[in-house]
PDB file of C-alpha atoms in Angstrom:
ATOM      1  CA  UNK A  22      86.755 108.515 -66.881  1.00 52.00           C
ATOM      2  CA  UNK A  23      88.775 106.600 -64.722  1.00 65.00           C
ATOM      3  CA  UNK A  24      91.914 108.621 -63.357  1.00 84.00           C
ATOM      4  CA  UNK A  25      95.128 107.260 -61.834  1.00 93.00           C
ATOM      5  CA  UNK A  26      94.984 103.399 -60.714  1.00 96.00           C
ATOM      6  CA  UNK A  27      97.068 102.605 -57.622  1.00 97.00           C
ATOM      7  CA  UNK A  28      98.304  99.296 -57.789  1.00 97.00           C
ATOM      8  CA  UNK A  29      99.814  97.216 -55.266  1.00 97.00           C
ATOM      9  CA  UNK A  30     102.740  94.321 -56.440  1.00 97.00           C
ATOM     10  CA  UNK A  31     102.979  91.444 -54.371  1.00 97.00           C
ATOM     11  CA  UNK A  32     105.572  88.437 -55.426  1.00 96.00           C
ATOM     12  CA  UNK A  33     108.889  87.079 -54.259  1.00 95.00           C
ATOM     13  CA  UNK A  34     110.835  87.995 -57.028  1.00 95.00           C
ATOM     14  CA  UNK A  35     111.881  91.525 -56.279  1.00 94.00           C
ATOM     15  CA  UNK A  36     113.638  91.710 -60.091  1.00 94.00           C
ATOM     16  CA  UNK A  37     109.675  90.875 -61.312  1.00 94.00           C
ATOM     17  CA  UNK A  38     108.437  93.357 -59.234  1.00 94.00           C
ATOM     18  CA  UNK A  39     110.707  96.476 -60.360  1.00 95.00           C
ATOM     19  CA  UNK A  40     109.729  94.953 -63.718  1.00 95.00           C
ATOM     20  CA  UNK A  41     106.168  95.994 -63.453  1.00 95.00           C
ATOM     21  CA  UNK A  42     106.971  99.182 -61.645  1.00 95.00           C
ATOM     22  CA  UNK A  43     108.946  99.876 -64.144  1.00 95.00           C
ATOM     23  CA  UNK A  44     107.067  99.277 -67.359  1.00 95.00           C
ATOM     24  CA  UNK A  45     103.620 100.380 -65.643  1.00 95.00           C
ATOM     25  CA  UNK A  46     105.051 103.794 -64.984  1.00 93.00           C
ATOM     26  CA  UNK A  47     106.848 104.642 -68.070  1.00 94.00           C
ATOM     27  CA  UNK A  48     103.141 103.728 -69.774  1.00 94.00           C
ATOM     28  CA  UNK A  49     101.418 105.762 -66.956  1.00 92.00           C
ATOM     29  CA  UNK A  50      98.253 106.190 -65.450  1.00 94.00           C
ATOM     30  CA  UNK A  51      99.162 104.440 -62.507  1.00 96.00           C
ATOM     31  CA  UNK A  52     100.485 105.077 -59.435  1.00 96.00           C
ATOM     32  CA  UNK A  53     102.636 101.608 -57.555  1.00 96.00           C
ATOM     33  CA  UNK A  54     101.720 102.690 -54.102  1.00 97.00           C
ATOM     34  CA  UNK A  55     102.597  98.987 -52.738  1.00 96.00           C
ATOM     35  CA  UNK A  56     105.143  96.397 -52.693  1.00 96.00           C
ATOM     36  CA  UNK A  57     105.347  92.694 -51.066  1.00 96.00           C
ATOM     37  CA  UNK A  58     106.851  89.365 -51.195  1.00 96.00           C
ATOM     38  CA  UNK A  59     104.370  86.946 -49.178  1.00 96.00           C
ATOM     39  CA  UNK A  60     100.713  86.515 -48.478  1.00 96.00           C
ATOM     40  CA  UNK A  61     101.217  88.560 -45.003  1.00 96.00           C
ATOM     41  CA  UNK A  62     102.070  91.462 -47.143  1.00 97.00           C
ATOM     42  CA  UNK A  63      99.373  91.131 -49.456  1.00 97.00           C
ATOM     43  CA  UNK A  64      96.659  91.261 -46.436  1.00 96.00           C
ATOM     44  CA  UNK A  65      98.251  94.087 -44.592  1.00 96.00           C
ATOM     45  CA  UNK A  66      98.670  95.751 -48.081  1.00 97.00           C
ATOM     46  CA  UNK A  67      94.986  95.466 -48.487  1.00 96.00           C
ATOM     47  CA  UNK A  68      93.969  96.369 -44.705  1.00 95.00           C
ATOM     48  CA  UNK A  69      96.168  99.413 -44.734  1.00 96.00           C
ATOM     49  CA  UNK A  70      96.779 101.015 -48.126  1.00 95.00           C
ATOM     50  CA  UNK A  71      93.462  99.828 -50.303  1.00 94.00           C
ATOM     51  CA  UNK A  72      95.064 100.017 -53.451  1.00 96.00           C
ATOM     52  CA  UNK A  73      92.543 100.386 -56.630  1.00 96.00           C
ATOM     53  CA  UNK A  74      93.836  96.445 -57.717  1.00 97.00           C
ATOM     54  CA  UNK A  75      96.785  94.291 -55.925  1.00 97.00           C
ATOM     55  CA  UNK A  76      98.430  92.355 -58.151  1.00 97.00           C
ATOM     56  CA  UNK A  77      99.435  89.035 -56.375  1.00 96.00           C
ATOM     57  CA  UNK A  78     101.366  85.889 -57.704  1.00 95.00           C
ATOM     58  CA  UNK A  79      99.970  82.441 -57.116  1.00 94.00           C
ATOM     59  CA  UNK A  80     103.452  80.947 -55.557  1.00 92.00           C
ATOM     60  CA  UNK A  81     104.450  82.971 -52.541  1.00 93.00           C
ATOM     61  CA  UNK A  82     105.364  82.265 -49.264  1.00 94.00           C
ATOM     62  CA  UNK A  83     102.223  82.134 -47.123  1.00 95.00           C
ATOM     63  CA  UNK A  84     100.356  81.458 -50.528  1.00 93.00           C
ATOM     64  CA  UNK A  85      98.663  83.658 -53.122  1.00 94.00           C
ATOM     65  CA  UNK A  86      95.327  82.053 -52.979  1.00 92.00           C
ATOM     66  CA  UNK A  87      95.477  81.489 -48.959  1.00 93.00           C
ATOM     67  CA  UNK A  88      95.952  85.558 -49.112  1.00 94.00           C
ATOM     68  CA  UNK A  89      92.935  86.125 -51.565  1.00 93.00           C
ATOM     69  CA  UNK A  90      90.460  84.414 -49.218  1.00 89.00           C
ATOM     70  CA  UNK A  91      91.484  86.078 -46.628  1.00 92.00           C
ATOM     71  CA  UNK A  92      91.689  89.535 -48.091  1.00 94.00           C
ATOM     72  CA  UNK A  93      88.327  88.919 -49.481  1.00 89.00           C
ATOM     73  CA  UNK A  94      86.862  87.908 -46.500  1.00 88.00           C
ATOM     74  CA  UNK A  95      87.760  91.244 -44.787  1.00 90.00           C
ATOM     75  CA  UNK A  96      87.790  93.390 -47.819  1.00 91.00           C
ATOM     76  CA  UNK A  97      85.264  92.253 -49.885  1.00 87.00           C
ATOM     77  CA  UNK A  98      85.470  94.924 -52.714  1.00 88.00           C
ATOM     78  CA  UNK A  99      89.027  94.885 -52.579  1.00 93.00           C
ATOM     79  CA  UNK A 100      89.911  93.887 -56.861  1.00 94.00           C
ATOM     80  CA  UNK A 101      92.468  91.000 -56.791  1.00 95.00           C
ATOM     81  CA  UNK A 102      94.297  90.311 -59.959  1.00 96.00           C
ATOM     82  CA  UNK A 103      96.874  86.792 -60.462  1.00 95.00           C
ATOM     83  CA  UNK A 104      99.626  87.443 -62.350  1.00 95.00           C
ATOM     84  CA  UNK A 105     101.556  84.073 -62.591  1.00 93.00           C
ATOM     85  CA  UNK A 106     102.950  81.121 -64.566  1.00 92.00           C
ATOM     86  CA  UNK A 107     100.578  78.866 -63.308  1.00 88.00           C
ATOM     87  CA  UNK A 108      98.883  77.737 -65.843  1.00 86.00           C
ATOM     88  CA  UNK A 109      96.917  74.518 -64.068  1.00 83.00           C
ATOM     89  CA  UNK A 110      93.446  74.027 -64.244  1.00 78.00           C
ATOM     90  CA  UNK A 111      93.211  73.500 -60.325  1.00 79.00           C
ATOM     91  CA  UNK A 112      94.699  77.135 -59.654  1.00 85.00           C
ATOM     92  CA  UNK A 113      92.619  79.074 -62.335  1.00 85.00           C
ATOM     93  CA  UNK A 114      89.305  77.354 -61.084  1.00 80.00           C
ATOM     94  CA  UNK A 115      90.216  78.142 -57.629  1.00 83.00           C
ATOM     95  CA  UNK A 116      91.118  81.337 -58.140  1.00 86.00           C
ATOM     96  CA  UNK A 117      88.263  82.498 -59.793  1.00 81.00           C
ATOM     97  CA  UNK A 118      85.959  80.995 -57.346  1.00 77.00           C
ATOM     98  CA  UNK A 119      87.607  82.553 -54.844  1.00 81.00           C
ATOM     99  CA  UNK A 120      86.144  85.957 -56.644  1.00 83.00           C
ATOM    100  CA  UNK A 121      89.432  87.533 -58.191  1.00 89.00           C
ATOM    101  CA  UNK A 122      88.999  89.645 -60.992  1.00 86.00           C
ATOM    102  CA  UNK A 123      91.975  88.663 -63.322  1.00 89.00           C
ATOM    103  CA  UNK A 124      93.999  85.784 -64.132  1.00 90.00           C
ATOM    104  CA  UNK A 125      97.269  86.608 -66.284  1.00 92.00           C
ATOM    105  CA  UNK A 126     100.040  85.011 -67.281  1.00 92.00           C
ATOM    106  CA  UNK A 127     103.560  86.581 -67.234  1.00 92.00           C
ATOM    107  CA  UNK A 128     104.131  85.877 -70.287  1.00 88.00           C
ATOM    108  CA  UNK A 129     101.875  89.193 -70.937  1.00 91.00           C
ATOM    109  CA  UNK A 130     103.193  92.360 -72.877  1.00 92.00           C
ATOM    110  CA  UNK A 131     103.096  95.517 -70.560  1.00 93.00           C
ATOM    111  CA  UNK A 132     100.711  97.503 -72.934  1.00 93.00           C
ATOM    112  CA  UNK A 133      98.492  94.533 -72.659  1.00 92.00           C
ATOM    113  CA  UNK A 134      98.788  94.257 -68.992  1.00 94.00           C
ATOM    114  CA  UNK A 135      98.294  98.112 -68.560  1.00 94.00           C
ATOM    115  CA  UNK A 136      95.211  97.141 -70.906  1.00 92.00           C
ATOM    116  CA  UNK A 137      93.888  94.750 -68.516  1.00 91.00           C
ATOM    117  CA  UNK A 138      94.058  96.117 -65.272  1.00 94.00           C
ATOM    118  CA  UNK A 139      92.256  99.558 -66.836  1.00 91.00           C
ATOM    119  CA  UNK A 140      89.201  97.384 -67.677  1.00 87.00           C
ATOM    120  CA  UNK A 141      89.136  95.717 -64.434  1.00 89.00           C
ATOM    121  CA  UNK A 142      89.326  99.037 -62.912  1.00 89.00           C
ATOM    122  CA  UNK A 143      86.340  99.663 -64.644  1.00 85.00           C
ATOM    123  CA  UNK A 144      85.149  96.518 -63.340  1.00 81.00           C
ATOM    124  CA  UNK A 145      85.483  93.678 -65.690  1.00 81.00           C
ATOM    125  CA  UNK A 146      86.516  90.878 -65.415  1.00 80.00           C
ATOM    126  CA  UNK A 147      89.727  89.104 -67.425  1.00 84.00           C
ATOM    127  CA  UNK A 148      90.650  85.525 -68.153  1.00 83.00           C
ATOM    128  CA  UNK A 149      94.067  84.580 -70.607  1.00 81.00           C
ATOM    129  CA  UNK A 150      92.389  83.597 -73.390  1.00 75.00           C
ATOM    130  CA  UNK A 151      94.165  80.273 -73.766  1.00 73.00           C
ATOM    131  CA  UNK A 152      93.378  79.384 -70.386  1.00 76.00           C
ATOM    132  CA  UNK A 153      89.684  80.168 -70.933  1.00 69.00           C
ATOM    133  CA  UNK A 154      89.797  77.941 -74.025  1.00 63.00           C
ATOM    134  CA  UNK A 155      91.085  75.350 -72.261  1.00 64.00           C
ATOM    135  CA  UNK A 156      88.947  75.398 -69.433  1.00 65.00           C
ATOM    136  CA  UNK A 157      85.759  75.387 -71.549  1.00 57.00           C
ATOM    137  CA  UNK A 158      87.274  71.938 -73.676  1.00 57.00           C
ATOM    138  CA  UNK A 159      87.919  70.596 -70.383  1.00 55.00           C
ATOM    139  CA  UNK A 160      84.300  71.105 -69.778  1.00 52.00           C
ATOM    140  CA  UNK A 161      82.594  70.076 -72.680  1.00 50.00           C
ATOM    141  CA  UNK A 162      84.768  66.776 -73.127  1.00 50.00           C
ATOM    142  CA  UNK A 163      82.631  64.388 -70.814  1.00 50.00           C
ATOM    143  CA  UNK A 164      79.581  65.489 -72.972  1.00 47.00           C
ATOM    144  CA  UNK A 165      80.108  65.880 -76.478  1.00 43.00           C
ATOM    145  CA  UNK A 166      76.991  65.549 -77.551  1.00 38.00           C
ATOM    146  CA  UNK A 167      75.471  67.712 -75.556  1.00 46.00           C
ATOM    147  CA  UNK A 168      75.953  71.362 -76.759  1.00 63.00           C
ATOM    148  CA  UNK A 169      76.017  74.221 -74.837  1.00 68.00           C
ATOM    149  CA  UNK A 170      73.372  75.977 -76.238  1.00 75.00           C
ATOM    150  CA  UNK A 171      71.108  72.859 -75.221  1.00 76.00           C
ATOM    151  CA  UNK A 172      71.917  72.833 -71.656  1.00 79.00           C
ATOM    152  CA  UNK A 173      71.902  76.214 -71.111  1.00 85.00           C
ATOM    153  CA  UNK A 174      68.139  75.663 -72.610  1.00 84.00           C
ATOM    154  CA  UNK A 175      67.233  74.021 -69.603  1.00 85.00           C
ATOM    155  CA  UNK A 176      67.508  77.289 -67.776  1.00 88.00           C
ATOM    156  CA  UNK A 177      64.558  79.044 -65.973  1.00 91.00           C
ATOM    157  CA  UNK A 178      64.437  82.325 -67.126  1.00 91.00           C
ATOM    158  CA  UNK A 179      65.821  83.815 -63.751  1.00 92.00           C
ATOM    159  CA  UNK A 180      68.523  81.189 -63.735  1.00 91.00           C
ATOM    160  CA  UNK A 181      69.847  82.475 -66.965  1.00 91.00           C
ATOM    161  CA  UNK A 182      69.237  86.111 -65.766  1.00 92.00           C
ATOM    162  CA  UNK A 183      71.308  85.575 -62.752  1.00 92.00           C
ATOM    163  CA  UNK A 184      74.452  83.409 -64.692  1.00 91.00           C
ATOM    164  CA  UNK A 185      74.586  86.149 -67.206  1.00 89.00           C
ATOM    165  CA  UNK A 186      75.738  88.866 -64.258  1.00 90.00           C
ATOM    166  CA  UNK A 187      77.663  86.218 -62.870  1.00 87.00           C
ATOM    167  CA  UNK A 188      79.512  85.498 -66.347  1.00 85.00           C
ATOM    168  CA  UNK A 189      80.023  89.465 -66.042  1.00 84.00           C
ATOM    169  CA  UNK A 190      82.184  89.240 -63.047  1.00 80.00           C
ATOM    170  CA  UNK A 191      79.667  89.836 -60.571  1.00 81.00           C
ATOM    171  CA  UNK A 192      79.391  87.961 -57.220  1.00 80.00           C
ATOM    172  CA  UNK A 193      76.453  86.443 -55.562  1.00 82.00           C
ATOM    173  CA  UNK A 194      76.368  89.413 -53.387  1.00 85.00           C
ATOM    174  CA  UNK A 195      76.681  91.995 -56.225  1.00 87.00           C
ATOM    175  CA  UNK A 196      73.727  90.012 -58.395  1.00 89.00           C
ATOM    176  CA  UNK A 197      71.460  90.167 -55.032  1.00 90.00           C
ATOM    177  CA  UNK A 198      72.082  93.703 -55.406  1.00 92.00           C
ATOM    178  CA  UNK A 199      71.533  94.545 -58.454  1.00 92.00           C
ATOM    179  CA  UNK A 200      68.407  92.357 -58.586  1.00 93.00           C
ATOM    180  CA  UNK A 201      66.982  92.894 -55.803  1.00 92.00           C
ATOM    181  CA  UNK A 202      67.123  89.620 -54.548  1.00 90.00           C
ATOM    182  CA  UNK A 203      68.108  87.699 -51.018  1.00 91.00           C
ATOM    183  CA  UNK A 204      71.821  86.518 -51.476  1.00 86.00           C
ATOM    184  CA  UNK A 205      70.748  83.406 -50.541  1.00 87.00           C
ATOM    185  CA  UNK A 206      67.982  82.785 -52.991  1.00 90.00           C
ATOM    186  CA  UNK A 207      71.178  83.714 -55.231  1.00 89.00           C
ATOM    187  CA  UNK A 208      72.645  80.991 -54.101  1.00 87.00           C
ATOM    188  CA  UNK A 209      69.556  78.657 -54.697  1.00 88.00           C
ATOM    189  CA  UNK A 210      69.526  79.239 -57.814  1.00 90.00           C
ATOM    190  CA  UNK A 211      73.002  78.856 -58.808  1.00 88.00           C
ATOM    191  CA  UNK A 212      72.941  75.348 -57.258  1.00 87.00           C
ATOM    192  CA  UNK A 213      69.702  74.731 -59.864  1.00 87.00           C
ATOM    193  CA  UNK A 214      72.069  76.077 -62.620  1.00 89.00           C
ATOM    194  CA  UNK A 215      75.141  73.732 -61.442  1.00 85.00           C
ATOM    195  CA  UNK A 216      72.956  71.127 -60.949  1.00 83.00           C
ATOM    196  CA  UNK A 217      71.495  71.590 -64.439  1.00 84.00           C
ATOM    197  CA  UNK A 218      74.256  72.480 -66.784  1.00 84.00           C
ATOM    198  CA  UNK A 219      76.247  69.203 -65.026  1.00 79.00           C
ATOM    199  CA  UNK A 220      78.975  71.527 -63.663  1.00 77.00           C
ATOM    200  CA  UNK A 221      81.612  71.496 -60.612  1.00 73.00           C
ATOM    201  CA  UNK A 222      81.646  74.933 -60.051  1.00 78.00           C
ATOM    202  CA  UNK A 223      80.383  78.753 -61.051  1.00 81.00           C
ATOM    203  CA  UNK A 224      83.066  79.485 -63.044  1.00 79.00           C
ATOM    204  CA  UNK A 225      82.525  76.380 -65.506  1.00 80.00           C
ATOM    205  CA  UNK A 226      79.070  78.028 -65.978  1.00 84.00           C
ATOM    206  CA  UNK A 227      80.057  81.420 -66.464  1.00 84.00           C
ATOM    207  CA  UNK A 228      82.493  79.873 -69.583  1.00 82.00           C
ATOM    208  CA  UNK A 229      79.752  78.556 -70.617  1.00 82.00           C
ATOM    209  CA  UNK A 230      77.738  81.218 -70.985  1.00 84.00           C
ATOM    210  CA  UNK A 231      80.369  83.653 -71.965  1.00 81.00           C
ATOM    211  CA  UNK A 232      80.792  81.163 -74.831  1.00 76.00           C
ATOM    212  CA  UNK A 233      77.675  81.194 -75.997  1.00 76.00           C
ATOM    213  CA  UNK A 234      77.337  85.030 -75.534  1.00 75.00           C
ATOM    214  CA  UNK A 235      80.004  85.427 -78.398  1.00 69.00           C
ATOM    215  CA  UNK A 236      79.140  82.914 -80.424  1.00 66.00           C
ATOM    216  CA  UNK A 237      75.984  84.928 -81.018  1.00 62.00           C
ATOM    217  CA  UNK A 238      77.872  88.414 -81.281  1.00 65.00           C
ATOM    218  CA  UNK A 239      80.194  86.318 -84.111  1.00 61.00           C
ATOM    219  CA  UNK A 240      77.186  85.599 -86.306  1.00 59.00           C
ATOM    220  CA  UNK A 241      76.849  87.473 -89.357  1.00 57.00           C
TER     221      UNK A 241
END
């Protein structure tokens, strides 16, 4: 069981910030032990106080993403959750290749939020639905007659072993690990699975396997 969750806020708008203090600790279970406005903050936050997840906004001075890459370089299990109104393409894909766990709108409810950032604590991963959908239309619009299910047959069998961790949240690292693998044969075969599903990135092929993955749980 998973006990208090320290959480660290970063974001310019000190109003927002009190916001989620606020609601987080009247739901409790969480402990704000963190506050910033700009992508310096975020990466001493992360160098100094390791909270559980930092919550960081996308437009910051400095710049949310610019902090994520380099908290990640130096803190590589550090969780990193967006919580923004960007809703572009551009910054989800970015974001999520740049190995965050969450991407949330502020448009979300606190319960839901306090949801969220208990199962990433637990170590999934989370996507706003809508933004998900949208990403996965965006993908399958330059081939609509080619299904998902059919190019995900092209597959080896350890290239769909591996993008099935990596639709769980896990990085190349992590899937290394827990297959006993070389990180870099990982990486080989993730460039077979890009290369093969006609894909830009990791996280188009993770949709597309998440997809399919509850499209099957959906049957009756």
């Amino acid at each position: 069981m998973i006990g208090v969750i320290r959480i660290a806020i970063v974001d310019d708008h000190p109003l927002f910030r009190e916001g989620v203090t606020r609601s987080l600790s009247e739901i409790g279970g969480f402990e704000i032990v963190g506050e910033g406005a700009t992508a310096q903050d975020a990466e001493r936050i992360a160098s100094t106080v390791q909270p559980d997840i930092l919550l960081l906004d996308i437009s910051m001075p400095g710049g949310g993403l610019t902090a994520v890459a380099s908290i990640l370089t130096d803190h590589p299990e550090q969780k990193i959750v967006m919580l923004t109104v960007s809703e572009a393409n551009a910054d989800v894909t970015k974001a999520l290749n740049a190995g965050v766990q969450g991407y949330i709108l502020k448009g979300v409810g606190s319960r839901a939020l306090a949801d969220i950032l208990h199962n990433v604590a637990a170590g999934e991963s989370y996507l706003t639905p809508t933004l998900s959908a949208r990403l996965l239309s965006d993908l399958q619009s330059p081939h609509p007659a080619d299904g998902v299910a059919d190019r995900l047959r092209h597959l080896t069998e350890r290239q769909t072993e591996i993008l099935r961790l990596v639709a769980e949240g896990l990085s190349n690292k992590e899937v290394a690990l827990r297959l006993e693998l070389q990180e870099k044969t990982v990486k080989h075969h993730m460039t077979g699975v890009l290369s093969k599903l006609h894909v830009r990135n990791r996280t188009e092929a993770a949709l597309m396997m998440r997809e399919l993955r509850d499209r099957d749980r959906n049957r009756p």
